[in-house]
PDB file of N, CA and C in Angstrom:
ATOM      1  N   UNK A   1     151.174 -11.889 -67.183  1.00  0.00           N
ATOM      2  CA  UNK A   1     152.609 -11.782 -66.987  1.00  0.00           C
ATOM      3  C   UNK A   1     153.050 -10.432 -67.562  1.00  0.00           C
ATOM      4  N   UNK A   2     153.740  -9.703 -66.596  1.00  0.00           N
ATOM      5  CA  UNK A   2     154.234  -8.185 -67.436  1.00  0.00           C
ATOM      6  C   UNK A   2     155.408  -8.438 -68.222  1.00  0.00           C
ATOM      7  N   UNK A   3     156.121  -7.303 -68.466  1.00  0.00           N
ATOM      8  CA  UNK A   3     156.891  -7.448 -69.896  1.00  0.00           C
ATOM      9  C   UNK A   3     158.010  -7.410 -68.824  1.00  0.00           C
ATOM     10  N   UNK A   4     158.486  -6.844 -67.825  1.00  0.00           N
ATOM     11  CA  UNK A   4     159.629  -7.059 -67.517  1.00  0.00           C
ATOM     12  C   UNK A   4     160.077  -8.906 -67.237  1.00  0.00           C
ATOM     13  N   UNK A   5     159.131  -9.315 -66.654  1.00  0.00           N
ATOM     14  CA  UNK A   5     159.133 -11.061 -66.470  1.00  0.00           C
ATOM     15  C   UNK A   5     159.259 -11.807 -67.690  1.00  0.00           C
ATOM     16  N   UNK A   6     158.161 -11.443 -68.651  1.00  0.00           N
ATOM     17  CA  UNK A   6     158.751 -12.316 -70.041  1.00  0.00           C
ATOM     18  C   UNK A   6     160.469 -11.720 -70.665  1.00  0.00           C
ATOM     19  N   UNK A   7     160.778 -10.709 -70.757  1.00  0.00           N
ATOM     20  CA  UNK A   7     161.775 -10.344 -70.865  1.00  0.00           C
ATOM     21  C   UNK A   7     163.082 -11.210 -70.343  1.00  0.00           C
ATOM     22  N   UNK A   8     162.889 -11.070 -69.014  1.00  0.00           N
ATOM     23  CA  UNK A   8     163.445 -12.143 -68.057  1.00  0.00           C
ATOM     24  C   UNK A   8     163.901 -13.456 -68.666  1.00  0.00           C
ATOM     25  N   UNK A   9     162.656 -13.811 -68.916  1.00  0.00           N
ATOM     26  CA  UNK A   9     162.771 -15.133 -69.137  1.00  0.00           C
ATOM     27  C   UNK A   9     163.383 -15.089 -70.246  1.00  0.00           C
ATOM     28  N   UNK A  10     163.112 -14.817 -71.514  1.00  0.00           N
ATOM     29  CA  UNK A  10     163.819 -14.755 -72.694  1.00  0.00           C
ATOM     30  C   UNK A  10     165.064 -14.680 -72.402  1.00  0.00           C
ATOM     31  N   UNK A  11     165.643 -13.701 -71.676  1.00  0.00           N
ATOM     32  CA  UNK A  11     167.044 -13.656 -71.229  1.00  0.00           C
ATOM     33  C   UNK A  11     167.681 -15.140 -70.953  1.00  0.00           C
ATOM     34  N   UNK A  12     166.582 -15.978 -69.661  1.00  0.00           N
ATOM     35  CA  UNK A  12     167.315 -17.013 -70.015  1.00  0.00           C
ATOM     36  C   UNK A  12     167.095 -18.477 -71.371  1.00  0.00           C
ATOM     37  N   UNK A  13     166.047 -18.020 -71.881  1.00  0.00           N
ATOM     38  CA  UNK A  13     166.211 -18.965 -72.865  1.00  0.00           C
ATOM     39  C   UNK A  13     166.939 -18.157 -74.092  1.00  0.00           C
ATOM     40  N   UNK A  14     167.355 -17.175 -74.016  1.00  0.00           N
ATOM     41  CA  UNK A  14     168.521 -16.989 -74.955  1.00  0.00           C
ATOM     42  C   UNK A  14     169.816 -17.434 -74.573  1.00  0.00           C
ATOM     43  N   UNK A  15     169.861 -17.555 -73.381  1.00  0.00           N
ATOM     44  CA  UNK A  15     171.280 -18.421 -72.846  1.00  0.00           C
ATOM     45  C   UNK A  15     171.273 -19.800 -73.189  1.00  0.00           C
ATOM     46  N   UNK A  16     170.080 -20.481 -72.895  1.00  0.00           N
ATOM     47  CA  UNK A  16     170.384 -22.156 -73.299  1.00  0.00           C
ATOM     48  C   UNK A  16     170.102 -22.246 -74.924  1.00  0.00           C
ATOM     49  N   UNK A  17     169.785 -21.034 -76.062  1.00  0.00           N
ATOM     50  CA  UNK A  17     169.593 -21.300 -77.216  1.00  0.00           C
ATOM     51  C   UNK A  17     170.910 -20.832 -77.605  1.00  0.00           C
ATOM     52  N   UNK A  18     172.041 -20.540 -77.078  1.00  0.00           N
ATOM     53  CA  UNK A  18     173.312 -19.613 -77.675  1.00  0.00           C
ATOM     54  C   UNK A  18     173.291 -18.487 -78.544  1.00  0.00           C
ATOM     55  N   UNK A  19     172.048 -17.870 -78.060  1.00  0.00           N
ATOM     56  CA  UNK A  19     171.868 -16.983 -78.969  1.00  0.00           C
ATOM     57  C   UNK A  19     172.103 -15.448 -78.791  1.00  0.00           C
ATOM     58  N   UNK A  20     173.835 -15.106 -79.175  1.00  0.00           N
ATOM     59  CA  UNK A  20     174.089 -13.719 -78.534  1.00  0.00           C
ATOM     60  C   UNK A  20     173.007 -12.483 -78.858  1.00  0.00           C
ATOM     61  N   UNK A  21     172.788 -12.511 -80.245  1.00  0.00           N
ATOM     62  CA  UNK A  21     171.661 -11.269 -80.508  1.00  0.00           C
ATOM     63  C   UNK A  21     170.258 -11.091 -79.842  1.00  0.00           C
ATOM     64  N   UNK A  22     169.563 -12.515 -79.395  1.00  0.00           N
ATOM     65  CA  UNK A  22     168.597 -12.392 -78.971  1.00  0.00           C
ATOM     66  C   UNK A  22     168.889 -12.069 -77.068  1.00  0.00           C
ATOM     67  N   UNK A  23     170.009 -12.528 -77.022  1.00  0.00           N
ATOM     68  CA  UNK A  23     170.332 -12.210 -75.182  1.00  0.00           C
ATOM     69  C   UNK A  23     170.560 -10.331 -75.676  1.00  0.00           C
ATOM     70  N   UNK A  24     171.009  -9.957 -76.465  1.00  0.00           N
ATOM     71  CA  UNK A  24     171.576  -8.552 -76.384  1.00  0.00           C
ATOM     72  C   UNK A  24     170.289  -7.878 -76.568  1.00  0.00           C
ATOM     73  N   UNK A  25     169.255  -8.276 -77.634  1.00  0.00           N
ATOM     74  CA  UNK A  25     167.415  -7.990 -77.577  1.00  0.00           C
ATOM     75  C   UNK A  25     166.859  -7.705 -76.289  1.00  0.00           C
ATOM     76  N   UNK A  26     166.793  -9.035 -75.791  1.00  0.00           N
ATOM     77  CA  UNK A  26     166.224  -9.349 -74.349  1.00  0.00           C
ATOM     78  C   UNK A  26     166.762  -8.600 -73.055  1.00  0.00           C
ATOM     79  N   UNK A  27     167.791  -8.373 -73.380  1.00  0.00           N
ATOM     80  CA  UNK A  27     168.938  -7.941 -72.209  1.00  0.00           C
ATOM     81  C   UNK A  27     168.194  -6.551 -72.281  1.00  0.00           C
ATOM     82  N   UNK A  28     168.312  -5.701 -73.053  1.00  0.00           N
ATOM     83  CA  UNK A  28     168.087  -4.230 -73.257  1.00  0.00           C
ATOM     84  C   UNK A  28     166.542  -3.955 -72.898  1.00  0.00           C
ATOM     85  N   UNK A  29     165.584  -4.967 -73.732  1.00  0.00           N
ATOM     86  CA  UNK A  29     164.093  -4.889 -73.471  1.00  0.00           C
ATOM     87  C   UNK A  29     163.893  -4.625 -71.736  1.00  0.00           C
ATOM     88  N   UNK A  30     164.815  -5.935 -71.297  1.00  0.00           N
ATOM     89  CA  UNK A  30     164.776  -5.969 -69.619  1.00  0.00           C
ATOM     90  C   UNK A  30     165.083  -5.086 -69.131  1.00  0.00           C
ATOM     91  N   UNK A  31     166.166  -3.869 -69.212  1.00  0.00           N
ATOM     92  CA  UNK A  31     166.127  -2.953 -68.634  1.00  0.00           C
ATOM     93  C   UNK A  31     164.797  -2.292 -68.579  1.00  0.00           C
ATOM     94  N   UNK A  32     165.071  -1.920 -70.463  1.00  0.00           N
ATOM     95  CA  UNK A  32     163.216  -0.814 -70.175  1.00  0.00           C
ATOM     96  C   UNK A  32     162.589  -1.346 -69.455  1.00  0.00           C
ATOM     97  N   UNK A  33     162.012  -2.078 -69.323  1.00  0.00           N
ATOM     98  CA  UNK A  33     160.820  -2.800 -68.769  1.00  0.00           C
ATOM     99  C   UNK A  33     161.228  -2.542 -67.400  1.00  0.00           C
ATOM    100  N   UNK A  34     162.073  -2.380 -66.525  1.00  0.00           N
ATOM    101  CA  UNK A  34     162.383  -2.119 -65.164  1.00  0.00           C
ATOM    102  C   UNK A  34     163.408  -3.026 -64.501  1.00  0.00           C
ATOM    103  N   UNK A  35     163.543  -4.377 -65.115  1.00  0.00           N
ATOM    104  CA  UNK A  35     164.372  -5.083 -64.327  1.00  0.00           C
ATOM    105  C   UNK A  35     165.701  -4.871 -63.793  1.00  0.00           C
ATOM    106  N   UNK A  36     166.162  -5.330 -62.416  1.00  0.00           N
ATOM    107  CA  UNK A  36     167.367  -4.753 -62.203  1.00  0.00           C
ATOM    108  C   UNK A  36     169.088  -6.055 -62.248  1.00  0.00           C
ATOM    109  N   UNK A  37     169.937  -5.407 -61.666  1.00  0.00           N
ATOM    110  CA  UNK A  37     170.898  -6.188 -61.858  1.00  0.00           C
ATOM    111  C   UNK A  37     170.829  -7.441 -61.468  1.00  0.00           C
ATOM    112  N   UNK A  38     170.547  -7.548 -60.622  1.00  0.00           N
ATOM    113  CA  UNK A  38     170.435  -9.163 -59.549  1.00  0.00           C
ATOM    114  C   UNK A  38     169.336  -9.802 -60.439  1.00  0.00           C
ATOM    115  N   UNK A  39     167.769  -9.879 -61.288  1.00  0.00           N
ATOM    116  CA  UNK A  39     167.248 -10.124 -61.617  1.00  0.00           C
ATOM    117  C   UNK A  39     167.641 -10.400 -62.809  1.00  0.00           C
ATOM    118  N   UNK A  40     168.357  -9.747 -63.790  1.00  0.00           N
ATOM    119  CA  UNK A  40     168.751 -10.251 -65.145  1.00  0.00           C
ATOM    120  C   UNK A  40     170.244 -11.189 -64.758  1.00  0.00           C
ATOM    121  N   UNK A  41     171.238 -11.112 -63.573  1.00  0.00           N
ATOM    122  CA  UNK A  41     172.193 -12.101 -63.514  1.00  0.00           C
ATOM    123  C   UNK A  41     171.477 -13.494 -62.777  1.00  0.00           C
ATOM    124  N   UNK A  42     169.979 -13.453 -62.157  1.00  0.00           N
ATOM    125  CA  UNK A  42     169.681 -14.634 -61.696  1.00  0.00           C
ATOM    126  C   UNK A  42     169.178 -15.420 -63.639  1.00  0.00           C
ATOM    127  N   UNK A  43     168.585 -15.034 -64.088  1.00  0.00           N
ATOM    128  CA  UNK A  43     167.487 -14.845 -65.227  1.00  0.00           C
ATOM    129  C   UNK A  43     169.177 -15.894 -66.294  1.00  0.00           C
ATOM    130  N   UNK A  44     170.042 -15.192 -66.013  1.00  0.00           N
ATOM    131  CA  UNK A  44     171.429 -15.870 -67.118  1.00  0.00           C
ATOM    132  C   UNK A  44     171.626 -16.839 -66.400  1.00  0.00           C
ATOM    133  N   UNK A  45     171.303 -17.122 -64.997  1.00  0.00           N
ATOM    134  CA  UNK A  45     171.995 -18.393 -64.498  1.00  0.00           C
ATOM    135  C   UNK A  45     171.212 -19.362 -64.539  1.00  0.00           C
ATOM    136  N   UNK A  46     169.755 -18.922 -64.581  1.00  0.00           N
ATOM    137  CA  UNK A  46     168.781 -19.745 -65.133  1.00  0.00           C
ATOM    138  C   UNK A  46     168.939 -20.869 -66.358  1.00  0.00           C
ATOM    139  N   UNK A  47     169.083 -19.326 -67.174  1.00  0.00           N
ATOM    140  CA  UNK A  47     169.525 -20.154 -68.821  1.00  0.00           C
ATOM    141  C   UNK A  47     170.849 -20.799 -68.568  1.00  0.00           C
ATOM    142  N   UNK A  48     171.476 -20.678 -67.908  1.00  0.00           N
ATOM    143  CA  UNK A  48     172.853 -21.322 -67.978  1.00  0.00           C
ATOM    144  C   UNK A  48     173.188 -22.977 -67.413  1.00  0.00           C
ATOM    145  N   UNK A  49     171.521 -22.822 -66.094  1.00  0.00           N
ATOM    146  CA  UNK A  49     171.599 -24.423 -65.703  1.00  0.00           C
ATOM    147  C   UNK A  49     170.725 -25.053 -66.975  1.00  0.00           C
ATOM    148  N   UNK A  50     169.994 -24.724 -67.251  1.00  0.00           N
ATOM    149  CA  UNK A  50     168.648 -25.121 -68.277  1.00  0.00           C
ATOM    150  C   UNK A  50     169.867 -25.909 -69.192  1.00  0.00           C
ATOM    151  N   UNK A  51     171.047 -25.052 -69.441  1.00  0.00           N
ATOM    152  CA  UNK A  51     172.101 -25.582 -70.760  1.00  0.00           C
ATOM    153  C   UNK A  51     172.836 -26.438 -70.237  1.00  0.00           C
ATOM    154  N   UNK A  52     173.363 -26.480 -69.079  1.00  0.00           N
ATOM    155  CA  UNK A  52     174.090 -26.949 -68.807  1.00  0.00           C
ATOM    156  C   UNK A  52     173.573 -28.514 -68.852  1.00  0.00           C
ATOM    157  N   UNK A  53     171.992 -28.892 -68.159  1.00  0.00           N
ATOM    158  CA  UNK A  53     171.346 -30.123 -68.081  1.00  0.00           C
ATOM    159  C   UNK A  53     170.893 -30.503 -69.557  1.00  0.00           C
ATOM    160  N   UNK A  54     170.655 -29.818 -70.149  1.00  0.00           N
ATOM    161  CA  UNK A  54     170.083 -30.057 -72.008  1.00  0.00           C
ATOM    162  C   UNK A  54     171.802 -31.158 -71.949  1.00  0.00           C
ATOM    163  N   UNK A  55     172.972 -30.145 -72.100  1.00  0.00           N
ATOM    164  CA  UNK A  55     174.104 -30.674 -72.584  1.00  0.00           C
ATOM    165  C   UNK A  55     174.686 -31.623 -71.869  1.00  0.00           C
ATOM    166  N   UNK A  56     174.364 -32.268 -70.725  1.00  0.00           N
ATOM    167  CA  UNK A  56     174.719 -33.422 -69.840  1.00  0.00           C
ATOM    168  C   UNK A  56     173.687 -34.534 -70.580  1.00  0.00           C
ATOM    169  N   UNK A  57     172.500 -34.408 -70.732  1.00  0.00           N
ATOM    170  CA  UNK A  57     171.595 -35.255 -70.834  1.00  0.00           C
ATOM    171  C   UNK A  57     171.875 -35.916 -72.719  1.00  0.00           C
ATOM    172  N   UNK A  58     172.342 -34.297 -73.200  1.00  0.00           N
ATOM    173  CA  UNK A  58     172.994 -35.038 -74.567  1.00  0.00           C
ATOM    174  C   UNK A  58     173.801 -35.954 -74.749  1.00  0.00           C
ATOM    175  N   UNK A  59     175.383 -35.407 -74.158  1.00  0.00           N
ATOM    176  CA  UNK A  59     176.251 -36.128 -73.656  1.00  0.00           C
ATOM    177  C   UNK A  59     176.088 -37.599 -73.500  1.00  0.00           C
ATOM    178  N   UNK A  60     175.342 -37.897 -72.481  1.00  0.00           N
ATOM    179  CA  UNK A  60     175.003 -39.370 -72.332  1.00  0.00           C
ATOM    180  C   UNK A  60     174.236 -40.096 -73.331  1.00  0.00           C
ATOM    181  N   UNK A  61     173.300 -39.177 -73.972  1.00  0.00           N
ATOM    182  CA  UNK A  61     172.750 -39.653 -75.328  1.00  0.00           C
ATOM    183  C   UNK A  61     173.713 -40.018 -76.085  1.00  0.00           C
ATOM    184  N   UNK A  62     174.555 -39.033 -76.547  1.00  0.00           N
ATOM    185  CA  UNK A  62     175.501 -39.337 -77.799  1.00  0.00           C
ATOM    186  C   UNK A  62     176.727 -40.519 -77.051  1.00  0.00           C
ATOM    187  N   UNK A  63     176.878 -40.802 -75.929  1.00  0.00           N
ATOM    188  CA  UNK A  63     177.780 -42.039 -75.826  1.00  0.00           C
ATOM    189  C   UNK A  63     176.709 -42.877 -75.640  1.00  0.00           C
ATOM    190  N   UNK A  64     175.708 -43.381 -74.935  1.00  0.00           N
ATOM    191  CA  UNK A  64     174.808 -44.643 -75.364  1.00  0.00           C
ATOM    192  C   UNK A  64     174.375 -45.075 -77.185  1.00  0.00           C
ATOM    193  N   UNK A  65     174.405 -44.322 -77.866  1.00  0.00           N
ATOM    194  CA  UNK A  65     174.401 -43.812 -79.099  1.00  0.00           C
ATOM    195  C   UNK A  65     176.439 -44.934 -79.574  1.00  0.00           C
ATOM    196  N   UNK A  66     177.018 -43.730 -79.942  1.00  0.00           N
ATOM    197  CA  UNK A  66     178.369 -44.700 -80.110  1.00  0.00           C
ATOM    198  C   UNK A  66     178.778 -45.830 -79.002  1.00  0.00           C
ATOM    199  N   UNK A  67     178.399 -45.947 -78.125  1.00  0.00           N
ATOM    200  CA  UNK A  67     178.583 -47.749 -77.520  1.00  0.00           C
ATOM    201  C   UNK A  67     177.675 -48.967 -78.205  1.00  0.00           C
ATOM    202  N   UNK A  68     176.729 -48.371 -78.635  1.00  0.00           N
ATOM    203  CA  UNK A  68     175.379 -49.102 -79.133  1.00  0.00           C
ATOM    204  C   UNK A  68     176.250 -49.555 -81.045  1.00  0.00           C
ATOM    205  N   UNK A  69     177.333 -48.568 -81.589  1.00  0.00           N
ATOM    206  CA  UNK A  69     177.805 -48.713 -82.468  1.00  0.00           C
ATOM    207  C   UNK A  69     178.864 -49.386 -82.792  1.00  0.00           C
ATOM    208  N   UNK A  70     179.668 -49.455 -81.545  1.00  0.00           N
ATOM    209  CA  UNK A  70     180.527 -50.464 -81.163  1.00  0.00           C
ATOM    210  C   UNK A  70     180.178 -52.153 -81.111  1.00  0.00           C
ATOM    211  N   UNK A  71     179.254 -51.754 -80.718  1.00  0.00           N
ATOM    212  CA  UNK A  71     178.666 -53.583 -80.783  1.00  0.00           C
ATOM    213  C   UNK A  71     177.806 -54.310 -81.774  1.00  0.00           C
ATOM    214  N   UNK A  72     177.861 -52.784 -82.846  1.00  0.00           N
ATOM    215  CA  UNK A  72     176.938 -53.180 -84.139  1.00  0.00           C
ATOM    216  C   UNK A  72     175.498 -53.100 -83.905  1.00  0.00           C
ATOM    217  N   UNK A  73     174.772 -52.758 -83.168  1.00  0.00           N
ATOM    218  CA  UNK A  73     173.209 -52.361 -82.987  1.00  0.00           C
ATOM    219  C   UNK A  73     172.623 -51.339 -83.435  1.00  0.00           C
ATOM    220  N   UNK A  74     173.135 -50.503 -83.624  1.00  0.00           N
ATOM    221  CA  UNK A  74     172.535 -49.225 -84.094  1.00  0.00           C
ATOM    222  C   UNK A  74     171.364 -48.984 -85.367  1.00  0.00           C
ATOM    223  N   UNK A  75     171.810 -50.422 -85.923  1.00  0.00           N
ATOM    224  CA  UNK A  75     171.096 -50.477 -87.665  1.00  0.00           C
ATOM    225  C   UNK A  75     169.996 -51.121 -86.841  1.00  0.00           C
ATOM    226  N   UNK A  76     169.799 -51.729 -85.416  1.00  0.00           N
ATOM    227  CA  UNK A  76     168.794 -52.439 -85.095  1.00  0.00           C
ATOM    228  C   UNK A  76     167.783 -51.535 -84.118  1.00  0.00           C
ATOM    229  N   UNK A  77     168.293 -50.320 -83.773  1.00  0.00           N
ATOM    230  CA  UNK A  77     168.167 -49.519 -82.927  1.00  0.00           C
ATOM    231  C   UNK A  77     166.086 -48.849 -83.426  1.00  0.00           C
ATOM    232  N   UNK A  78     166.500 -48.563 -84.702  1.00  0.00           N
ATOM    233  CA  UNK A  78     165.074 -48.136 -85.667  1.00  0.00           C
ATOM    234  C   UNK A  78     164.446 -48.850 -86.730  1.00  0.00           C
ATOM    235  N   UNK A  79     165.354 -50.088 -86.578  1.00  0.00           N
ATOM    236  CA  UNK A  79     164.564 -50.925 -87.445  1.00  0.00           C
ATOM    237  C   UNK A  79     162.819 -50.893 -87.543  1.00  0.00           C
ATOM    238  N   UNK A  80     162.200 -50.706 -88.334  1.00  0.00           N
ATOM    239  CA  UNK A  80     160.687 -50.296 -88.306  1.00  0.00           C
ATOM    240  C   UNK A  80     160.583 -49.450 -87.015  1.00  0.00           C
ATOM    241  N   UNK A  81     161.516 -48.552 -87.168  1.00  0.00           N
ATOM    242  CA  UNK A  81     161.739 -47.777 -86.138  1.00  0.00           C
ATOM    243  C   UNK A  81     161.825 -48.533 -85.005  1.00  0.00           C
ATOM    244  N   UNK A  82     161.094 -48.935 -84.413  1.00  0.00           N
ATOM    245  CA  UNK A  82     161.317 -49.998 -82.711  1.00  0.00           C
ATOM    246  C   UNK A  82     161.429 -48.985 -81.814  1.00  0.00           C
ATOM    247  N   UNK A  83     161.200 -48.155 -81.850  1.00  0.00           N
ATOM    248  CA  UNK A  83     161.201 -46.755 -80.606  1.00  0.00           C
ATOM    249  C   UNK A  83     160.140 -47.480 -79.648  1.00  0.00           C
ATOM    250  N   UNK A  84     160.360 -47.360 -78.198  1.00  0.00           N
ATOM    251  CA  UNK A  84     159.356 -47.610 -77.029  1.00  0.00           C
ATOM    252  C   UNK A  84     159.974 -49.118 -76.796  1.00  0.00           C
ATOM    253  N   UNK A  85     160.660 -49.893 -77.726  1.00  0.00           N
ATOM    254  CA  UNK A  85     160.646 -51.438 -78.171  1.00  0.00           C
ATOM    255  C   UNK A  85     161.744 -51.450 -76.537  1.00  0.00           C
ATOM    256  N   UNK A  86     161.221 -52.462 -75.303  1.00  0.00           N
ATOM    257  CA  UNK A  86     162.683 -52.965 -74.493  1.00  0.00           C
ATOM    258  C   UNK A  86     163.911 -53.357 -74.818  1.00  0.00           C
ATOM    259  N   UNK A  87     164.519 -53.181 -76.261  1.00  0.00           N
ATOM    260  CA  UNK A  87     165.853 -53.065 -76.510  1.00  0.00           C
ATOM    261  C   UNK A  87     166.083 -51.787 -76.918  1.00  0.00           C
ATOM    262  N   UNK A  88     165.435 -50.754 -77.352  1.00  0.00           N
ATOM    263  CA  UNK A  88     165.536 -49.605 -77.721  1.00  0.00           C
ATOM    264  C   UNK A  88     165.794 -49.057 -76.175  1.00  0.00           C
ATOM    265  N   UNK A  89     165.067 -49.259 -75.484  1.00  0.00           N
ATOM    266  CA  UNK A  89     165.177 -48.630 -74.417  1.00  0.00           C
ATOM    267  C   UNK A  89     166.271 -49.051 -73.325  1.00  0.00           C
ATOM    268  N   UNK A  90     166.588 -50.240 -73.680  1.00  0.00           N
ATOM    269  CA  UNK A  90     167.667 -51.060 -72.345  1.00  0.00           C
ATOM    270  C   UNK A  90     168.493 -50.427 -73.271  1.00  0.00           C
ATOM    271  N   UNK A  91     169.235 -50.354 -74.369  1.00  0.00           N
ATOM    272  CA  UNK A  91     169.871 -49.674 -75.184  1.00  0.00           C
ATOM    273  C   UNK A  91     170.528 -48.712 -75.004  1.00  0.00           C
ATOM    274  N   UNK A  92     169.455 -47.787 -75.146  1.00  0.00           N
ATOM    275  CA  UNK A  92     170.086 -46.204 -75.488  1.00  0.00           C
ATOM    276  C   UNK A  92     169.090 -45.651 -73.967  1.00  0.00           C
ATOM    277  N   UNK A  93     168.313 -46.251 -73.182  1.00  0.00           N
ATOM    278  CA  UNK A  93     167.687 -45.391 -72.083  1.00  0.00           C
ATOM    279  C   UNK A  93     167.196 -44.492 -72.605  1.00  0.00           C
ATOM    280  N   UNK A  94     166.645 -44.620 -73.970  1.00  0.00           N
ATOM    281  CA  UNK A  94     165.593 -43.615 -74.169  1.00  0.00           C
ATOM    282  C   UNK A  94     164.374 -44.400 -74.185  1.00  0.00           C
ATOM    283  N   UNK A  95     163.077 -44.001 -74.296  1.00  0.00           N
ATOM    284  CA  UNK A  95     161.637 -44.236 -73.983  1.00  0.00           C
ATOM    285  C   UNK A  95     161.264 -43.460 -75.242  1.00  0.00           C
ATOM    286  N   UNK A  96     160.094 -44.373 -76.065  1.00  0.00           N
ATOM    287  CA  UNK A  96     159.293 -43.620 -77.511  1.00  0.00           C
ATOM    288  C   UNK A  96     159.226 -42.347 -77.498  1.00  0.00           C
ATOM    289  N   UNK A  97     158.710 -41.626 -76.336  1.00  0.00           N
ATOM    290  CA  UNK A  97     158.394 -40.176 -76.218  1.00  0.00           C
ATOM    291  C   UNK A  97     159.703 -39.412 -76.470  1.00  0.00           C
ATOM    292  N   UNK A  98     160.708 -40.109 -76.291  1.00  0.00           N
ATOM    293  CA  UNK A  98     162.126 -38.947 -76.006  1.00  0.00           C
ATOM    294  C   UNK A  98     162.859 -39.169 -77.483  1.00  0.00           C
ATOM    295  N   UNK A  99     162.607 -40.355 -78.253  1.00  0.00           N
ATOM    296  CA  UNK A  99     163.122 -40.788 -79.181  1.00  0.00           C
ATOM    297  C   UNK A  99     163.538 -39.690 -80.575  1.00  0.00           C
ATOM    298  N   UNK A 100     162.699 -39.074 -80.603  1.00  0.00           N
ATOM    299  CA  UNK A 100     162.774 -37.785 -81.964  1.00  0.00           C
ATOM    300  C   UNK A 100     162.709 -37.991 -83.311  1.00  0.00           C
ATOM    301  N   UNK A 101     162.343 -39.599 -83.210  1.00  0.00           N
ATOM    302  CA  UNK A 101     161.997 -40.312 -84.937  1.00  0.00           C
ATOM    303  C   UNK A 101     160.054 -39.915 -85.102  1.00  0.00           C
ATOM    304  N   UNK A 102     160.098 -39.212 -86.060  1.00  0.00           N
ATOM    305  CA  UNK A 102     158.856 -39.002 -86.265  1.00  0.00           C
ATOM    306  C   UNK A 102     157.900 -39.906 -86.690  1.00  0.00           C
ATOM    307  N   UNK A 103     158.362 -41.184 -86.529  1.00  0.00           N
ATOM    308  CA  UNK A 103     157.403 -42.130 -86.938  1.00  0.00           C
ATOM    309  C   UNK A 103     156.601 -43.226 -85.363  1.00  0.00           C
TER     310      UNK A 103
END
């Protein structure tokens, strides 16, 4: 992979990390490296859907999350953790793998 393409890319994962200094890094690297206009505004729209789906998919996390608190489950949610467990998952629609409890 040449440096103008990783560049690129960084560009857009500095968009879905909010990270102005590293887009202003990346942004500049991408020029040197050769890239042109249309290539660094596809490269931001990249990072920009990447964020946009991270922050939808949160979204629905964090309200399955407070509905689950509303009905008092939440303390039951990790009990011996229970991640993968069919109420964890009818629950909150998350699955063990997506869970983020390190146990």
């Amino acid at each position: 992979m040449d440096m103008r393409i990783r560049e690129l890319i960084a560009i857009g994962a500095s968009i879905t990390a909010h990270c102005q200094p590293c887009l202003q890094y990346h942004l500049a690297k991408a020029v040197e490296s050769g890239a042109d206009r249309s290539e660094i505004m596809a490269a931001i729209e990249v990072g920009k859907m990447v964020r946009r789906g991270a922050a939808a998919k949160m979204d629905a996390f964090a309200a399955s999350l407070a509905q689950a608190a509303q009905l008092g489950s939440v303390a039951d949610l990790h009990q011996d953790c229970g991640c993968g467990s069919p109420t964890v998952t009818a629950t909150t629609g998350v699955a063990n793998a997506d869970c983020g409890c390190n146990t």
